[in-house]
Amino acid sequence: MYQFMTPDQAAGLINDSDVICVNSFVGIENPVALHEAIFRRFQKEQSPKHLTMVSSAGFGIWNEEGNAESYIREGAVDKLICGHFGAMLGTKKLVLEDRFEAYNLPLGCISHAIRAQAGGLPGALSKVGLDIFVDPEIDGPAINNISHDTSLVKHVTVDGEDFLYYTLPKLTVALIKGTAADRKGNISFDDMYLSGDALSICQAVKANHGKVIVQVDRVVSTASRPRNTIIPGCFVDAIVQVDPIPRHAAYESLTGSFDIPYSQWQDWNEMLATLTSTKPETDVAGRIIGKRATKELHPEDIVNIGIGIPENISRYARKTGILDEITLTVESGGIGGFPASGTVFGAMIGATCMIDMANQFDLYNNGGLDICFMGALEVDRFGNVNSHRGPGAFAGIGGFANITSRTPNVVFCMTFNTKGLRVTRQHDVVSIHENGSIPKFVDKVRSISFSAKRALKNGQRVLYVTERCVFDLTPNGLRLLEVYPGIDRQKDILDLLPFPVETA
């Protein structure tokens, strides 16, 4: 039976060596008050300690002094298993300093492993991850030098087919953020941007005889409609009511609490961008790439657009009018709206549907998208892509591996080189004034996020769109498919590649 508690009382339910699963998405919908209470308790008692933290999409708030960052930094956590670390600014640095074990698995594979555990199964089979870094026959999921757990991902054969088998340690504590609790402890998510893995996490924790702790904005006397209840009260052990921090009215556009017609999507997006941006607006090169990549869209396409340079595609899709003829999706579960970016990445403006994250990744894993647009840090001679790990830094693979694993048309959006690149465009004529000092086309990628060999085997069409040219993937590697007006094929492209390519 659930009890109403203060954050500090709820933190007292957590034991040393517990496996805590956090329902959040990159930097949004974190139960911040619960994390802060855990930190206060750890400061006072040096407990709970030896914790393992699990999250499909990470649980930061873009502030290394807040949320869970504090107790992770102070040594309460021994192991971290996440799909994405982007909003965990301090924790990312500590991982590379070997302060604790850390593992990076594809976001959707963690989500499905949680759902499997909720159903009494030890793990989840998937073809996602074959031939990329997480595959034990390539590198495995360990991020740093002290991470040696080989149980999380195994390469297995079932009925003559290769799979990866993803497992997680038994989850014993759920930390959830919801909107409201009614008099029976039922939890609704009416004002939340997403529900994520909330139900599966709770079911898994209860199956393991653990504790479900939910932070809510308010307690209500009138029960929500049954379809609006995400977590039934019988699964809940502790409810912590914390008044929400006031936020700008623009954020309400992400809750689905009022209808936003297509014609207003961009207005709301621009309003949010001024409040949530984490980096400067993409430069001319990004706009050139976005305009060219948009030509790959077709009416009725179901689409995923990644963050960074690919976000320019939404801009040009709106200009051409095709934005109203396609269906956009986002990894957190949103379908049919306009994905937000910056610190609220994962939320959606004007979504027509918000489903559980595991169901969204069912769509991605089974090839249900028509096309996706992803960023890339590096591409090698074979067409392999590294999107998740740079020199001395990493963000994590996130949903990238799931999205690109079976989608029939994969478009990578990237500059030809970076750090110092200066480009202009006038009347569709492109001029390269200065090349960047860091090449993006390399002989061998640092880590494989996307396997060209696997894509060829699946029959996928793969493009690499830059600010000066377009490559496609062939059985022999990259082929130069298209050169933009104003670009010198030899001087601006071929002479700068560290490997030969076919030309169309």
mmCIF file of C-alpha atoms in Angstrom, residues 164-471:
data_model
loop_
_atom_site.group_PDB
_atom_site.id
_atom_site.type_symbol
_atom_site.label_atom_id
_atom_site.label_comp_id
_atom_site.label_asym_id
_atom_site.label_seq_id
_atom_site.Cartn_x
_atom_site.Cartn_y
_atom_site.Cartn_z
ATOM 1 C CA LEU A 164 22.404 -9.724 -29.438
ATOM 2 C CA TYR A 165 20.907 -10.642 -26.080
ATOM 3 C CA TYR A 166 20.532 -7.658 -23.740
ATOM 4 C CA THR A 167 20.141 -8.158 -19.991
ATOM 5 C CA LEU A 168 20.090 -5.830 -16.999
ATOM 6 C CA PRO A 169 20.711 -6.422 -13.300
ATOM 7 C CA LYS A 170 17.459 -6.923 -11.385
ATOM 8 C CA LEU A 171 15.843 -3.547 -10.826
ATOM 9 C CA THR A 172 14.978 -2.913 -7.177
ATOM 10 C CA VAL A 173 14.046 0.782 -7.027
ATOM 11 C CA ALA A 174 11.986 2.867 -9.455
ATOM 12 C CA LEU A 175 12.331 6.658 -9.477
ATOM 13 C CA ILE A 176 9.468 8.169 -11.482
ATOM 14 C CA LYS A 177 8.141 11.660 -12.160
ATOM 15 C CA GLY A 178 4.386 11.971 -12.772
ATOM 16 C CA THR A 179 1.808 14.720 -12.818
ATOM 17 C CA ALA A 180 -0.767 13.757 -10.204
ATOM 18 C CA ALA A 181 -1.722 11.067 -7.712
ATOM 19 C CA ASP A 182 -5.358 10.416 -6.894
ATOM 20 C CA ARG A 183 -6.855 9.125 -3.609
ATOM 21 C CA LYS A 184 -6.056 5.531 -4.635
ATOM 22 C CA GLY A 185 -2.457 6.248 -5.524
ATOM 23 C CA ASN A 186 -3.002 6.057 -9.269
ATOM 24 C CA ILE A 187 -0.483 8.165 -11.166
ATOM 25 C CA SER A 188 -1.422 10.212 -14.221
ATOM 26 C CA PHE A 189 0.986 11.936 -16.605
ATOM 27 C CA ASP A 190 -1.344 14.610 -17.978
ATOM 28 C CA ASP A 191 1.160 17.498 -17.874
ATOM 29 C CA MET A 192 4.226 15.404 -18.670
ATOM 30 C CA TYR A 193 5.997 15.514 -22.004
ATOM 31 C CA LEU A 194 6.234 11.720 -22.118
ATOM 32 C CA SER A 195 5.672 8.521 -20.153
ATOM 33 C CA GLY A 196 8.881 6.812 -21.230
ATOM 34 C CA ASP A 197 9.402 3.400 -19.616
ATOM 35 C CA ALA A 198 7.401 4.270 -16.487
ATOM 36 C CA LEU A 199 4.989 1.335 -16.432
ATOM 37 C CA SER A 200 7.570 -1.290 -17.403
ATOM 38 C CA ILE A 201 10.001 -0.005 -14.779
ATOM 39 C CA CYS A 202 7.369 -0.248 -12.054
ATOM 40 C CA GLN A 203 6.306 -3.742 -13.113
ATOM 41 C CA ALA A 204 9.909 -4.948 -13.173
ATOM 42 C CA VAL A 205 10.666 -3.481 -9.754
ATOM 43 C CA LYS A 206 7.556 -4.989 -8.193
ATOM 44 C CA ALA A 207 8.402 -8.371 -9.733
ATOM 45 C CA ASN A 208 11.751 -8.083 -7.941
ATOM 46 C CA HIS A 209 10.054 -7.125 -4.638
ATOM 47 C CA GLY A 210 11.523 -3.627 -4.762
ATOM 48 C CA LYS A 211 10.235 -0.115 -4.093
ATOM 49 C CA VAL A 212 8.418 2.217 -6.494
ATOM 50 C CA ILE A 213 8.844 5.886 -5.586
ATOM 51 C CA VAL A 214 6.925 8.526 -7.536
ATOM 52 C CA GLN A 215 7.315 12.294 -7.406
ATOM 53 C CA VAL A 216 4.180 14.186 -8.454
ATOM 54 C CA ASP A 217 3.220 17.817 -8.881
ATOM 55 C CA ARG A 218 -0.070 17.500 -7.068
ATOM 56 C CA VAL A 219 -2.515 15.227 -5.290
ATOM 57 C CA VAL A 220 -6.088 15.245 -6.574
ATOM 58 C CA SER A 221 -9.365 14.078 -5.091
ATOM 59 C CA THR A 222 -10.929 13.140 -8.410
ATOM 60 C CA ALA A 223 -9.474 10.139 -10.159
ATOM 61 C CA SER A 224 -8.167 10.521 -13.683
ATOM 62 C CA ARG A 225 -9.889 8.679 -16.515
ATOM 63 C CA PRO A 226 -8.609 5.082 -16.586
ATOM 64 C CA ARG A 227 -6.843 5.501 -19.933
ATOM 65 C CA ASN A 228 -4.945 8.501 -18.538
ATOM 66 C CA THR A 229 -3.522 6.525 -15.618
ATOM 67 C CA ILE A 230 -0.040 5.292 -16.465
ATOM 68 C CA ILE A 231 0.858 3.671 -13.123
ATOM 69 C CA PRO A 232 -1.880 1.992 -11.021
ATOM 70 C CA GLY A 233 -1.710 2.688 -7.296
ATOM 71 C CA CYS A 234 -1.201 -0.977 -6.460
ATOM 72 C CA PHE A 235 2.318 -0.737 -7.925
ATOM 73 C CA VAL A 236 3.311 2.318 -5.879
ATOM 74 C CA ASP A 237 5.090 2.339 -2.505
ATOM 75 C CA ALA A 238 5.778 6.044 -1.948
ATOM 76 C CA ILE A 239 4.242 9.216 -3.345
ATOM 77 C CA VAL A 240 6.153 12.450 -2.902
ATOM 78 C CA GLN A 241 4.254 15.623 -3.707
ATOM 79 C CA VAL A 242 6.516 18.514 -4.740
ATOM 80 C CA ASP A 243 5.191 21.805 -6.072
ATOM 81 C CA PRO A 244 6.441 22.243 -9.651
ATOM 82 C CA ILE A 245 8.832 25.046 -10.474
ATOM 83 C CA PRO A 246 7.013 27.773 -12.442
ATOM 84 C CA ARG A 247 7.977 27.763 -16.114
ATOM 85 C CA HIS A 248 7.400 29.904 -19.168
ATOM 86 C CA ALA A 249 4.037 29.446 -20.879
ATOM 87 C CA ALA A 250 5.831 28.189 -23.997
ATOM 88 C CA TYR A 251 6.566 24.914 -22.216
ATOM 89 C CA GLU A 252 2.843 24.196 -22.068
ATOM 90 C CA SER A 253 2.957 23.626 -25.821
ATOM 91 C CA LEU A 254 4.787 20.349 -25.074
ATOM 92 C CA THR A 255 2.222 18.833 -22.712
ATOM 93 C CA GLY A 256 -0.592 18.213 -25.201
ATOM 94 C CA SER A 257 -2.982 20.106 -22.947
ATOM 95 C CA PHE A 258 -4.243 22.235 -25.848
ATOM 96 C CA ASP A 259 -4.446 21.770 -29.596
ATOM 97 C CA ILE A 260 -1.672 23.282 -31.698
ATOM 98 C CA PRO A 261 -2.484 23.395 -35.425
ATOM 99 C CA TYR A 262 0.259 22.749 -37.952
ATOM 100 C CA SER A 263 0.385 26.425 -38.914
ATOM 101 C CA GLN A 264 1.540 27.335 -35.396
ATOM 102 C CA TRP A 265 4.230 24.672 -34.910
ATOM 103 C CA GLN A 266 7.073 26.927 -36.023
ATOM 104 C CA ASP A 267 5.909 29.848 -33.867
ATOM 105 C CA TRP A 268 5.943 27.703 -30.738
ATOM 106 C CA ASN A 269 9.240 26.124 -31.763
ATOM 107 C CA GLU A 270 10.922 29.507 -32.153
ATOM 108 C CA MET A 271 9.602 30.619 -28.780
ATOM 109 C CA LEU A 272 10.989 27.486 -27.125
ATOM 110 C CA ALA A 273 14.307 27.736 -28.953
ATOM 111 C CA THR A 274 15.110 31.032 -27.243
ATOM 112 C CA LEU A 275 14.553 29.375 -23.858
ATOM 113 C CA THR A 276 16.099 25.940 -24.369
ATOM 114 C CA SER A 277 18.940 26.159 -26.878
ATOM 115 C CA THR A 278 22.211 24.544 -25.734
ATOM 116 C CA LYS A 279 24.337 25.775 -28.659
ATOM 117 C CA PRO A 280 24.424 28.506 -31.317
ATOM 118 C CA GLU A 281 22.193 28.286 -34.353
ATOM 119 C CA THR A 282 23.582 26.082 -37.107
ATOM 120 C CA ASP A 283 25.672 28.032 -39.654
ATOM 121 C CA VAL A 284 25.457 28.260 -43.444
ATOM 122 C CA ALA A 285 26.911 24.771 -43.936
ATOM 123 C CA GLY A 286 24.131 23.285 -41.853
ATOM 124 C CA ARG A 287 21.489 25.081 -43.877
ATOM 125 C CA ILE A 288 23.001 23.864 -47.163
ATOM 126 C CA ILE A 289 22.942 20.305 -45.841
ATOM 127 C CA GLY A 290 19.393 20.633 -44.559
ATOM 128 C CA LYS A 291 18.080 21.983 -47.851
ATOM 129 C CA ARG A 292 19.660 19.167 -49.867
ATOM 130 C CA ALA A 293 18.617 16.418 -47.441
ATOM 131 C CA THR A 294 15.004 17.608 -47.480
ATOM 132 C CA LYS A 295 14.778 16.545 -51.130
ATOM 133 C CA GLU A 296 14.779 12.927 -49.912
ATOM 134 C CA LEU A 297 11.382 13.347 -48.228
ATOM 135 C CA HIS A 298 8.203 12.089 -49.851
ATOM 136 C CA PRO A 299 4.533 12.560 -48.925
ATOM 137 C CA GLU A 300 3.262 10.088 -46.296
ATOM 138 C CA ASP A 301 6.768 9.252 -45.080
ATOM 139 C CA ILE A 302 7.143 8.279 -41.408
ATOM 140 C CA VAL A 303 10.296 10.049 -40.304
ATOM 141 C CA ASN A 304 12.825 10.504 -37.513
ATOM 142 C CA ILE A 305 15.067 13.572 -37.525
ATOM 143 C CA GLY A 306 18.121 13.616 -35.260
ATOM 144 C CA ILE A 307 19.474 16.565 -33.310
ATOM 145 C CA GLY A 308 22.104 19.012 -34.558
ATOM 146 C CA ILE A 309 22.521 19.582 -38.294
ATOM 147 C CA PRO A 310 19.547 17.335 -39.201
ATOM 148 C CA GLU A 311 17.217 19.759 -37.433
ATOM 149 C CA ASN A 312 17.568 22.038 -40.459
ATOM 150 C CA ILE A 313 15.462 19.550 -42.397
ATOM 151 C CA SER A 314 12.365 20.569 -40.452
ATOM 152 C CA ARG A 315 12.937 24.173 -41.506
ATOM 153 C CA TYR A 316 13.123 23.379 -45.211
ATOM 154 C CA ALA A 317 10.346 20.800 -45.026
ATOM 155 C CA ARG A 318 8.131 23.582 -43.738
ATOM 156 C CA LYS A 319 9.225 25.964 -46.508
ATOM 157 C CA THR A 320 8.433 23.420 -49.205
ATOM 158 C CA GLY A 321 5.132 22.447 -47.589
ATOM 159 C CA ILE A 322 5.997 18.766 -47.253
ATOM 160 C CA LEU A 323 6.166 19.005 -43.460
ATOM 161 C CA ASP A 324 2.371 18.830 -43.410
ATOM 162 C CA GLU A 325 2.440 15.665 -45.548
ATOM 163 C CA ILE A 326 4.819 13.561 -43.430
ATOM 164 C CA THR A 327 4.661 12.111 -39.918
ATOM 165 C CA LEU A 328 7.523 12.975 -37.606
ATOM 166 C CA THR A 329 8.421 10.793 -34.635
ATOM 167 C CA VAL A 330 10.750 11.124 -31.664
ATOM 168 C CA GLU A 331 12.400 8.360 -29.633
ATOM 169 C CA SER A 332 10.591 9.184 -26.395
ATOM 170 C CA GLY A 333 7.249 8.129 -27.907
ATOM 171 C CA GLY A 334 5.858 11.144 -29.730
ATOM 172 C CA ILE A 335 4.201 10.728 -33.120
ATOM 173 C CA GLY A 336 2.730 13.294 -35.450
ATOM 174 C CA GLY A 337 3.984 16.625 -34.138
ATOM 175 C CA PHE A 338 7.133 18.752 -34.303
ATOM 176 C CA PRO A 339 10.121 17.544 -32.203
ATOM 177 C CA ALA A 340 11.545 20.103 -29.788
ATOM 178 C CA SER A 341 15.287 20.459 -29.315
ATOM 179 C CA GLY A 342 17.817 21.942 -26.919
ATOM 180 C CA THR A 343 17.260 21.149 -23.251
ATOM 181 C CA VAL A 344 13.750 19.821 -23.980
ATOM 182 C CA PHE A 345 14.820 17.322 -26.641
ATOM 183 C CA GLY A 346 12.420 14.377 -26.445
ATOM 184 C CA ALA A 347 9.321 16.544 -26.137
ATOM 185 C CA MET A 348 7.057 17.310 -29.074
ATOM 186 C CA ILE A 349 4.966 20.276 -30.157
ATOM 187 C CA GLY A 350 1.486 19.286 -31.330
ATOM 188 C CA ALA A 351 1.937 15.510 -31.084
ATOM 189 C CA THR A 352 -1.095 13.506 -32.128
ATOM 190 C CA CYS A 353 -0.031 10.498 -30.078
ATOM 191 C CA MET A 354 2.387 9.737 -27.243
ATOM 192 C CA ILE A 355 3.139 6.050 -26.714
ATOM 193 C CA ASP A 356 5.386 4.175 -24.319
ATOM 194 C CA MET A 357 9.016 4.269 -25.357
ATOM 195 C CA ALA A 358 9.335 0.499 -25.778
ATOM 196 C CA ASN A 359 6.486 0.600 -28.310
ATOM 197 C CA GLN A 360 8.172 3.389 -30.223
ATOM 198 C CA PHE A 361 11.313 1.296 -30.504
ATOM 199 C CA ASP A 362 9.246 -1.628 -31.753
ATOM 200 C CA LEU A 363 8.439 0.653 -34.690
ATOM 201 C CA TYR A 364 12.088 1.603 -35.235
ATOM 202 C CA ASN A 365 13.462 -1.917 -34.825
ATOM 203 C CA ASN A 366 11.031 -3.461 -37.301
ATOM 204 C CA GLY A 367 11.805 -0.987 -40.085
ATOM 205 C CA GLY A 368 8.591 0.967 -39.589
ATOM 206 C CA LEU A 369 10.173 4.280 -40.526
ATOM 207 C CA ASP A 370 10.470 5.258 -44.182
ATOM 208 C CA ILE A 371 13.481 7.516 -43.723
ATOM 209 C CA CYS A 372 15.699 8.940 -40.996
ATOM 210 C CA PHE A 373 18.168 11.837 -40.891
ATOM 211 C CA MET A 374 21.090 11.463 -38.492
ATOM 212 C CA GLY A 375 24.262 13.367 -37.657
ATOM 213 C CA ALA A 376 27.759 11.882 -37.842
ATOM 214 C CA LEU A 377 31.125 12.578 -36.245
ATOM 215 C CA GLU A 378 33.163 10.397 -38.604
ATOM 216 C CA VAL A 379 32.718 8.243 -41.712
ATOM 217 C CA ASP A 380 35.301 5.768 -42.986
ATOM 218 C CA ARG A 381 36.158 4.304 -46.400
ATOM 219 C CA PHE A 382 33.638 1.492 -45.937
ATOM 220 C CA GLY A 383 30.776 3.812 -45.003
ATOM 221 C CA ASN A 384 30.811 2.978 -41.279
ATOM 222 C CA VAL A 385 29.712 5.891 -39.088
ATOM 223 C CA ASN A 386 30.801 7.018 -35.636
ATOM 224 C CA SER A 387 28.146 9.238 -34.070
ATOM 225 C CA HIS A 388 28.666 8.737 -30.351
ATOM 226 C CA ARG A 389 32.313 9.039 -29.342
ATOM 227 C CA GLY A 390 34.841 11.788 -30.042
ATOM 228 C CA PRO A 391 38.423 12.232 -28.805
ATOM 229 C CA GLY A 392 38.267 12.433 -25.008
ATOM 230 C CA ALA A 393 34.482 12.886 -25.008
ATOM 231 C CA PHE A 394 31.281 10.956 -25.578
ATOM 232 C CA ALA A 395 27.526 11.441 -25.423
ATOM 233 C CA GLY A 396 26.376 7.887 -25.971
ATOM 234 C CA ILE A 397 24.608 6.068 -28.762
ATOM 235 C CA GLY A 398 21.056 6.975 -27.646
ATOM 236 C CA GLY A 399 18.413 5.811 -30.100
ATOM 237 C CA PHE A 400 20.729 6.171 -33.104
ATOM 238 C CA ALA A 401 21.477 2.442 -33.462
ATOM 239 C CA ASN A 402 17.816 1.432 -33.263
ATOM 240 C CA ILE A 403 16.699 4.100 -35.718
ATOM 241 C CA THR A 404 19.348 3.352 -38.340
ATOM 242 C CA SER A 405 19.352 -0.445 -38.028
ATOM 243 C CA ARG A 406 16.394 -1.240 -40.311
ATOM 244 C CA THR A 407 15.113 2.043 -41.778
ATOM 245 C CA PRO A 408 15.030 1.632 -45.586
ATOM 246 C CA ASN A 409 16.501 5.106 -46.258
ATOM 247 C CA VAL A 410 19.206 6.471 -43.966
ATOM 248 C CA VAL A 411 20.564 9.976 -44.581
ATOM 249 C CA PHE A 412 23.608 11.139 -42.634
ATOM 250 C CA CYS A 413 23.909 14.920 -42.404
ATOM 251 C CA MET A 414 27.426 16.168 -41.697
ATOM 252 C CA THR A 415 29.977 18.760 -42.717
ATOM 253 C CA PHE A 416 32.915 17.549 -44.822
ATOM 254 C CA ASN A 417 35.285 18.750 -42.092
ATOM 255 C CA THR A 418 34.969 20.876 -38.981
ATOM 256 C CA LYS A 419 36.659 23.415 -36.675
ATOM 257 C CA GLY A 420 37.319 26.440 -38.847
ATOM 258 C CA LEU A 421 35.154 25.557 -41.849
ATOM 259 C CA ARG A 422 33.902 28.694 -43.636
ATOM 260 C CA VAL A 423 31.293 28.345 -46.361
ATOM 261 C CA THR A 424 28.997 30.678 -48.229
ATOM 262 C CA ARG A 425 26.151 30.059 -50.661
ATOM 263 C CA GLN A 426 24.724 32.496 -53.175
ATOM 264 C CA HIS A 427 21.969 31.492 -55.586
ATOM 265 C CA ASP A 428 22.705 27.818 -54.814
ATOM 266 C CA VAL A 429 26.397 28.230 -55.724
ATOM 267 C CA VAL A 430 28.574 27.035 -52.836
ATOM 268 C CA SER A 431 32.004 28.515 -52.067
ATOM 269 C CA ILE A 432 34.513 26.968 -49.644
ATOM 270 C CA HIS A 433 36.575 29.809 -48.181
ATOM 271 C CA GLU A 434 38.422 27.766 -45.587
ATOM 272 C CA ASN A 435 38.431 24.076 -44.716
ATOM 273 C CA GLY A 436 38.165 22.920 -41.136
ATOM 274 C CA SER A 437 41.202 21.471 -39.377
ATOM 275 C CA ILE A 438 39.428 18.276 -38.314
ATOM 276 C CA PRO A 439 38.474 15.857 -41.107
ATOM 277 C CA LYS A 440 35.236 13.916 -40.846
ATOM 278 C CA PHE A 441 36.053 11.378 -43.531
ATOM 279 C CA VAL A 442 38.721 9.122 -42.059
ATOM 280 C CA ASP A 443 40.442 5.873 -42.919
ATOM 281 C CA LYS A 444 38.974 4.168 -39.838
ATOM 282 C CA VAL A 445 36.317 5.438 -37.445
ATOM 283 C CA ARG A 446 37.131 5.599 -33.747
ATOM 284 C CA SER A 447 34.064 3.542 -32.833
ATOM 285 C CA ILE A 448 31.303 2.060 -35.001
ATOM 286 C CA SER A 449 27.787 3.407 -34.415
ATOM 287 C CA PHE A 450 26.461 2.349 -37.822
ATOM 288 C CA SER A 451 27.681 -0.692 -39.723
ATOM 289 C CA ALA A 452 27.893 -0.338 -43.491
ATOM 290 C CA LYS A 453 28.258 -4.107 -43.829
ATOM 291 C CA ARG A 454 25.010 -4.661 -41.952
ATOM 292 C CA ALA A 455 23.224 -1.950 -43.975
ATOM 293 C CA LEU A 456 24.254 -3.552 -47.265
ATOM 294 C CA LYS A 457 23.069 -6.924 -45.996
ATOM 295 C CA ASN A 458 19.701 -5.370 -45.079
ATOM 296 C CA GLY A 459 19.352 -3.694 -48.481
ATOM 297 C CA GLN A 460 19.218 -0.175 -47.002
ATOM 298 C CA ARG A 461 19.827 2.945 -49.095
ATOM 299 C CA VAL A 462 22.383 5.159 -47.361
ATOM 300 C CA LEU A 463 23.344 8.744 -48.234
ATOM 301 C CA TYR A 464 26.008 11.000 -46.712
ATOM 302 C CA VAL A 465 24.985 14.615 -47.339
ATOM 303 C CA THR A 466 27.593 17.350 -46.797
ATOM 304 C CA GLU A 467 27.784 21.058 -47.563
ATOM 305 C CA ARG A 468 29.675 20.404 -50.816
ATOM 306 C CA CYS A 469 28.654 16.971 -52.092
ATOM 307 C CA VAL A 470 26.657 13.796 -51.547
ATOM 308 C CA PHE A 471 28.023 10.268 -51.233
#
